[in-house]
Amino acid sequence: MTTCSIRQTVWRSVLESQMPVKLMFNCRDESDTLHKMHGTWLAHVVDLQIVNELQLQIDPRNNSRHRYVPVRRLEGLVACMRKMPEQSLKCSPYFDNTESRSSKDSSRNVWSERPLRNEMVRYWSAETLNKFTLYETLKTGLDMETVSRASERYVNYYRSYEALPVDTKYIFHCYLPHNILTEAASLDLQCTGCRKEFAREDFNETSGRRNIQKCPVCRR
């Protein structure tokens, strides 16, 4: 067995194990890629984007209209990190304007360079450290079993498709997918947009009769 194959085996065992917990942020793409291209089933993840959404539901500073809207736009990592105490933020040259810098750098394919540039290493080191502090900031008042189950549904969202829908606009978007934070009571009808199954009451009566039923997110 080569050194490379040994490393792959070790990493696969870590990613697939129930311990340790993997702290990530919106890892739907990574989970799908690991499963379909590398035969690795990412398990026991706490997804910080979902922790943030659960926190928004219970935070008294949010009015009821914001907390219970049927379709919510997801917040990105930078927006979530702005909720952290300023003194706890691990600084990096790239955190002054993370969104524009990361977008600009992605277009130059700097992330595919090997070895990585020193500033890229500093960026990822700072981001990784910040995720631990962000988790401590966001988890207050949350039931961790709820966090775990919601994260599992989120991580499984893309990889659960054997083949993606023809119209991918219904799955690749900036909104929180339906029935991620709470589990569906029943699975009666398939949405004609995202092709996921939901309870009959999630569809309006007219679309159900015409067999063009769409879940609340796909109807947005």
Tab-separated table of C-alpha atoms in Angstrom:
chain	number	residue	atom	x	y	z
A	1	MET	CA	0.000	0.000	0.000
A	2	THR	CA	1.438	3.373	-1.032
A	3	THR	CA	1.774	6.405	1.237
A	4	CYS	CA	-0.919	8.163	-0.781
A	5	SER	CA	-3.397	5.285	-0.418
A	6	ILE	CA	-2.684	5.079	3.324
A	7	ARG	CA	-3.454	8.778	3.689
A	8	GLN	CA	-6.685	8.371	1.718
A	9	THR	CA	-7.728	5.451	3.903
A	10	VAL	CA	-7.012	7.389	7.105
A	11	TRP	CA	-8.913	10.462	5.921
A	12	ARG	CA	-11.859	8.349	4.763
A	13	SER	CA	-12.082	6.671	8.150
A	14	VAL	CA	-12.077	10.069	9.889
A	15	LEU	CA	-14.715	11.590	7.595
A	16	GLU	CA	-16.998	8.555	7.848
A	17	SER	CA	-16.665	8.029	11.593
A	18	GLN	CA	-19.080	9.253	14.259
A	19	MET	CA	-16.168	10.779	16.155
A	20	PRO	CA	-14.924	13.418	15.961
A	21	VAL	CA	-17.734	15.801	15.045
A	22	LYS	CA	-16.911	17.643	11.808
A	23	LEU	CA	-17.523	21.397	12.051
A	24	MET	CA	-18.281	22.784	8.583
A	25	PHE	CA	-20.129	25.551	6.765
A	26	ASN	CA	-22.504	24.700	3.907
A	27	CYS	CA	-20.782	21.462	2.992
A	28	ARG	CA	-23.493	20.155	0.642
A	29	ASP	CA	-21.187	20.266	-2.390
A	30	GLU	CA	-18.280	18.685	-0.531
A	31	SER	CA	-20.503	15.913	0.807
A	32	ASP	CA	-21.859	15.162	-2.666
A	33	THR	CA	-18.379	15.154	-4.240
A	34	LEU	CA	-16.885	12.938	-1.539
A	35	HIS	CA	-19.686	10.402	-1.988
A	36	LYS	CA	-19.997	10.282	-5.775
A	37	MET	CA	-16.365	10.746	-6.775
A	38	HIS	CA	-14.436	9.235	-3.863
A	39	GLY	CA	-16.843	6.730	-2.301
A	40	THR	CA	-16.694	8.509	1.065
A	41	TRP	CA	-19.809	9.091	3.180
A	42	LEU	CA	-19.295	12.259	5.226
A	43	ALA	CA	-20.883	11.682	8.640
A	44	HIS	CA	-21.547	13.376	11.971
A	45	VAL	CA	-21.352	16.963	10.754
A	46	VAL	CA	-22.440	20.139	12.505
A	47	ASP	CA	-23.093	22.626	9.718
A	48	LEU	CA	-22.673	26.203	10.948
A	49	GLN	CA	-24.985	27.605	8.285
A	50	ILE	CA	-27.780	25.494	9.761
A	51	VAL	CA	-26.782	26.388	13.341
A	52	ASN	CA	-27.155	30.037	12.323
A	53	GLU	CA	-30.614	29.412	10.827
A	54	LEU	CA	-31.769	27.615	13.980
A	55	GLN	CA	-30.435	30.463	16.102
A	56	LEU	CA	-32.389	32.986	14.002
A	57	GLN	CA	-35.574	31.136	14.954
A	58	ILE	CA	-35.068	31.545	18.689
A	59	ASP	CA	-33.231	34.881	18.853
A	60	PRO	CA	-35.644	37.380	20.525
A	61	ARG	CA	-34.023	40.212	18.565
A	62	ASN	CA	-35.642	38.853	15.399
A	63	ASN	CA	-39.277	39.773	14.940
A	64	SER	CA	-41.796	37.008	14.289
A	65	ARG	CA	-42.069	37.904	10.610
A	66	HIS	CA	-38.371	37.201	10.095
A	67	ARG	CA	-38.345	34.057	12.187
A	68	TYR	CA	-41.272	32.310	10.543
A	69	VAL	CA	-41.166	33.329	6.892
A	70	PRO	CA	-41.756	30.214	4.743
A	71	VAL	CA	-38.715	30.818	2.518
A	72	ARG	CA	-35.520	32.249	3.957
A	73	ARG	CA	-32.409	33.500	2.197
A	74	LEU	CA	-29.331	31.821	3.644
A	75	GLU	CA	-26.639	33.915	5.292
A	76	GLY	CA	-23.049	33.433	4.158
A	77	LEU	CA	-20.003	32.792	6.301
A	78	VAL	CA	-18.872	36.417	6.396
A	79	ALA	CA	-22.335	37.599	7.506
A	80	CYS	CA	-22.337	34.978	10.257
A	81	MET	CA	-18.843	35.927	11.426
A	82	ARG	CA	-19.950	39.525	11.883
A	83	LYS	CA	-22.038	38.251	14.800
A	84	MET	CA	-18.907	37.183	16.655
A	85	PRO	CA	-17.369	39.361	19.375
A	86	GLU	CA	-14.816	41.531	17.574
A	87	GLN	CA	-12.046	40.701	20.033
A	88	SER	CA	-12.467	36.981	19.299
A	89	LEU	CA	-12.055	37.287	15.533
A	90	LYS	CA	-8.799	35.778	14.312
A	91	CYS	CA	-7.510	38.364	11.863
A	92	SER	CA	-6.099	37.700	8.432
A	93	PRO	CA	-5.200	40.035	5.578
A	94	TYR	CA	-8.166	38.552	3.743
A	95	PHE	CA	-10.780	39.243	6.402
A	96	ASP	CA	-10.952	42.977	5.731
A	97	ASN	CA	-12.992	42.280	2.619
A	98	THR	CA	-13.401	38.531	2.501
A	99	GLU	CA	-16.234	38.301	0.003
A	100	SER	CA	-14.641	40.437	-2.700
A	101	ARG	CA	-11.147	39.047	-2.133
A	102	SER	CA	-12.210	35.391	-2.234
A	103	SER	CA	-14.303	35.985	-5.360
A	104	LYS	CA	-11.422	37.775	-7.060
A	105	ASP	CA	-8.928	35.080	-6.095
A	106	SER	CA	-11.223	32.287	-7.268
A	107	SER	CA	-11.290	33.836	-10.729
A	108	ARG	CA	-7.480	33.685	-10.826
A	109	ASN	CA	-7.520	30.018	-9.795
A	110	VAL	CA	-5.113	30.696	-6.958
A	111	TRP	CA	-6.748	27.918	-4.933
A	112	SER	CA	-5.574	25.347	-7.450
A	113	GLU	CA	-1.946	26.407	-7.158
A	114	ARG	CA	0.454	24.059	-5.360
A	115	PRO	CA	1.972	24.818	-3.014
A	116	LEU	CA	-0.618	27.282	-1.767
A	117	ARG	CA	0.505	30.861	-1.349
A	118	ASN	CA	1.315	31.944	2.185
A	119	GLU	CA	-1.628	34.380	2.238
A	120	MET	CA	-3.992	31.549	1.258
A	121	VAL	CA	-2.680	29.414	4.096
A	122	ARG	CA	-3.137	32.329	6.535
A	123	TYR	CA	-6.651	32.871	5.216
A	124	TRP	CA	-7.729	29.270	5.761
A	125	SER	CA	-6.011	29.068	9.137
A	126	ALA	CA	-7.863	32.160	10.342
A	127	GLU	CA	-11.173	30.951	8.897
A	128	THR	CA	-10.803	27.555	10.583
A	129	LEU	CA	-10.083	29.119	13.974
A	130	ASN	CA	-13.023	31.494	13.548
A	131	LYS	CA	-15.409	28.614	12.917
A	132	PHE	CA	-14.833	27.244	16.412
A	133	THR	CA	-15.581	30.639	17.967
A	134	LEU	CA	-18.584	31.085	15.677
A	135	TYR	CA	-19.940	27.737	16.839
A	136	GLU	CA	-19.638	28.779	20.479
A	137	THR	CA	-21.387	32.059	19.644
A	138	LEU	CA	-24.298	30.514	17.735
A	139	LYS	CA	-25.074	27.352	19.692
A	140	THR	CA	-26.381	29.151	22.804
A	141	GLY	CA	-29.909	28.006	23.627
A	142	LEU	CA	-30.071	25.353	20.918
A	143	ASP	CA	-30.916	21.697	21.357
A	144	MET	CA	-27.894	19.857	19.997
A	145	GLU	CA	-29.933	16.846	18.908
A	146	THR	CA	-31.989	19.191	16.708
A	147	VAL	CA	-28.769	20.716	15.372
A	148	SER	CA	-27.370	17.269	14.562
A	149	ARG	CA	-30.491	16.063	12.729
A	150	ALA	CA	-30.925	19.299	10.753
A	151	SER	CA	-27.242	19.239	9.788
A	152	GLU	CA	-27.566	15.635	8.616
A	153	ARG	CA	-30.516	16.529	6.357
A	154	TYR	CA	-28.569	19.494	4.980
A	155	VAL	CA	-25.372	17.520	4.342
A	156	ASN	CA	-27.431	14.860	2.565
A	157	TYR	CA	-29.338	17.331	0.368
A	158	TYR	CA	-27.285	17.085	-2.861
A	159	ARG	CA	-25.829	13.612	-2.428
A	160	SER	CA	-29.310	12.088	-2.040
A	161	TYR	CA	-29.908	12.664	-5.765
A	162	GLU	CA	-28.945	9.766	-8.011
A	163	ALA	CA	-29.302	12.222	-10.899
A	164	LEU	CA	-29.882	15.955	-10.616
A	165	PRO	CA	-33.147	17.460	-11.904
A	166	VAL	CA	-32.990	18.794	-15.456
A	167	ASP	CA	-33.720	22.328	-14.232
A	168	THR	CA	-31.059	22.823	-11.545
A	169	LYS	CA	-32.330	26.287	-10.574
A	170	TYR	CA	-34.612	24.494	-8.131
A	171	ILE	CA	-31.717	23.078	-6.109
A	172	PHE	CA	-28.793	25.466	-6.676
A	173	HIS	CA	-30.009	28.698	-5.116
A	174	CYS	CA	-29.461	30.948	-2.092
A	175	TYR	CA	-32.530	29.838	-0.123
A	176	LEU	CA	-32.879	27.396	2.761
A	177	PRO	CA	-34.318	24.172	1.285
A	178	HIS	CA	-37.710	23.108	2.580
A	179	ASN	CA	-37.911	20.759	5.582
A	180	ILE	CA	-34.272	21.029	6.603
A	181	LEU	CA	-34.709	22.548	10.051
A	182	THR	CA	-37.666	20.294	10.861
A	183	GLU	CA	-38.380	16.779	9.674
A	184	ALA	CA	-41.384	16.173	7.439
A	185	ALA	CA	-44.339	14.528	9.166
A	186	SER	CA	-45.059	12.514	6.021
A	187	LEU	CA	-43.838	12.162	2.444
A	188	ASP	CA	-46.906	12.177	0.207
A	189	LEU	CA	-46.075	14.086	-2.989
A	190	GLN	CA	-42.986	14.844	-5.021
A	191	CYS	CA	-42.180	18.459	-5.833
A	192	THR	CA	-41.921	18.908	-9.606
A	193	GLY	CA	-39.121	21.442	-9.075
A	194	CYS	CA	-36.518	20.023	-6.693
A	195	ARG	CA	-37.876	16.444	-6.996
A	196	LYS	CA	-37.923	15.999	-3.229
A	197	GLU	CA	-40.912	14.462	-1.458
A	198	PHE	CA	-42.958	16.434	1.075
A	199	ALA	CA	-46.227	16.309	2.992
A	200	ARG	CA	-49.383	16.997	0.988
A	201	GLU	CA	-50.142	20.135	3.016
A	202	ASP	CA	-46.895	21.724	1.781
A	203	PHE	CA	-48.449	22.127	-1.665
A	204	ASN	CA	-51.270	24.475	-2.562
A	205	GLU	CA	-54.534	22.899	-3.660
A	206	THR	CA	-54.517	24.231	-7.230
A	207	SER	CA	-51.058	22.971	-8.148
A	208	GLY	CA	-51.830	19.604	-6.570
A	209	ARG	CA	-54.888	19.119	-8.768
A	210	ARG	CA	-52.912	20.022	-11.897
A	211	ASN	CA	-50.032	17.701	-10.965
A	212	ILE	CA	-47.570	20.598	-11.120
A	213	GLN	CA	-47.066	20.762	-7.370
A	214	LYS	CA	-44.106	22.726	-6.070
A	215	CYS	CA	-42.820	23.053	-2.496
A	216	PRO	CA	-42.729	26.541	-0.910
A	217	VAL	CA	-39.076	27.102	-1.886
A	218	CYS	CA	-39.601	26.141	-5.533
A	219	ARG	CA	-42.714	28.370	-5.663
A	220	ARG	CA	-40.782	31.431	-4.458
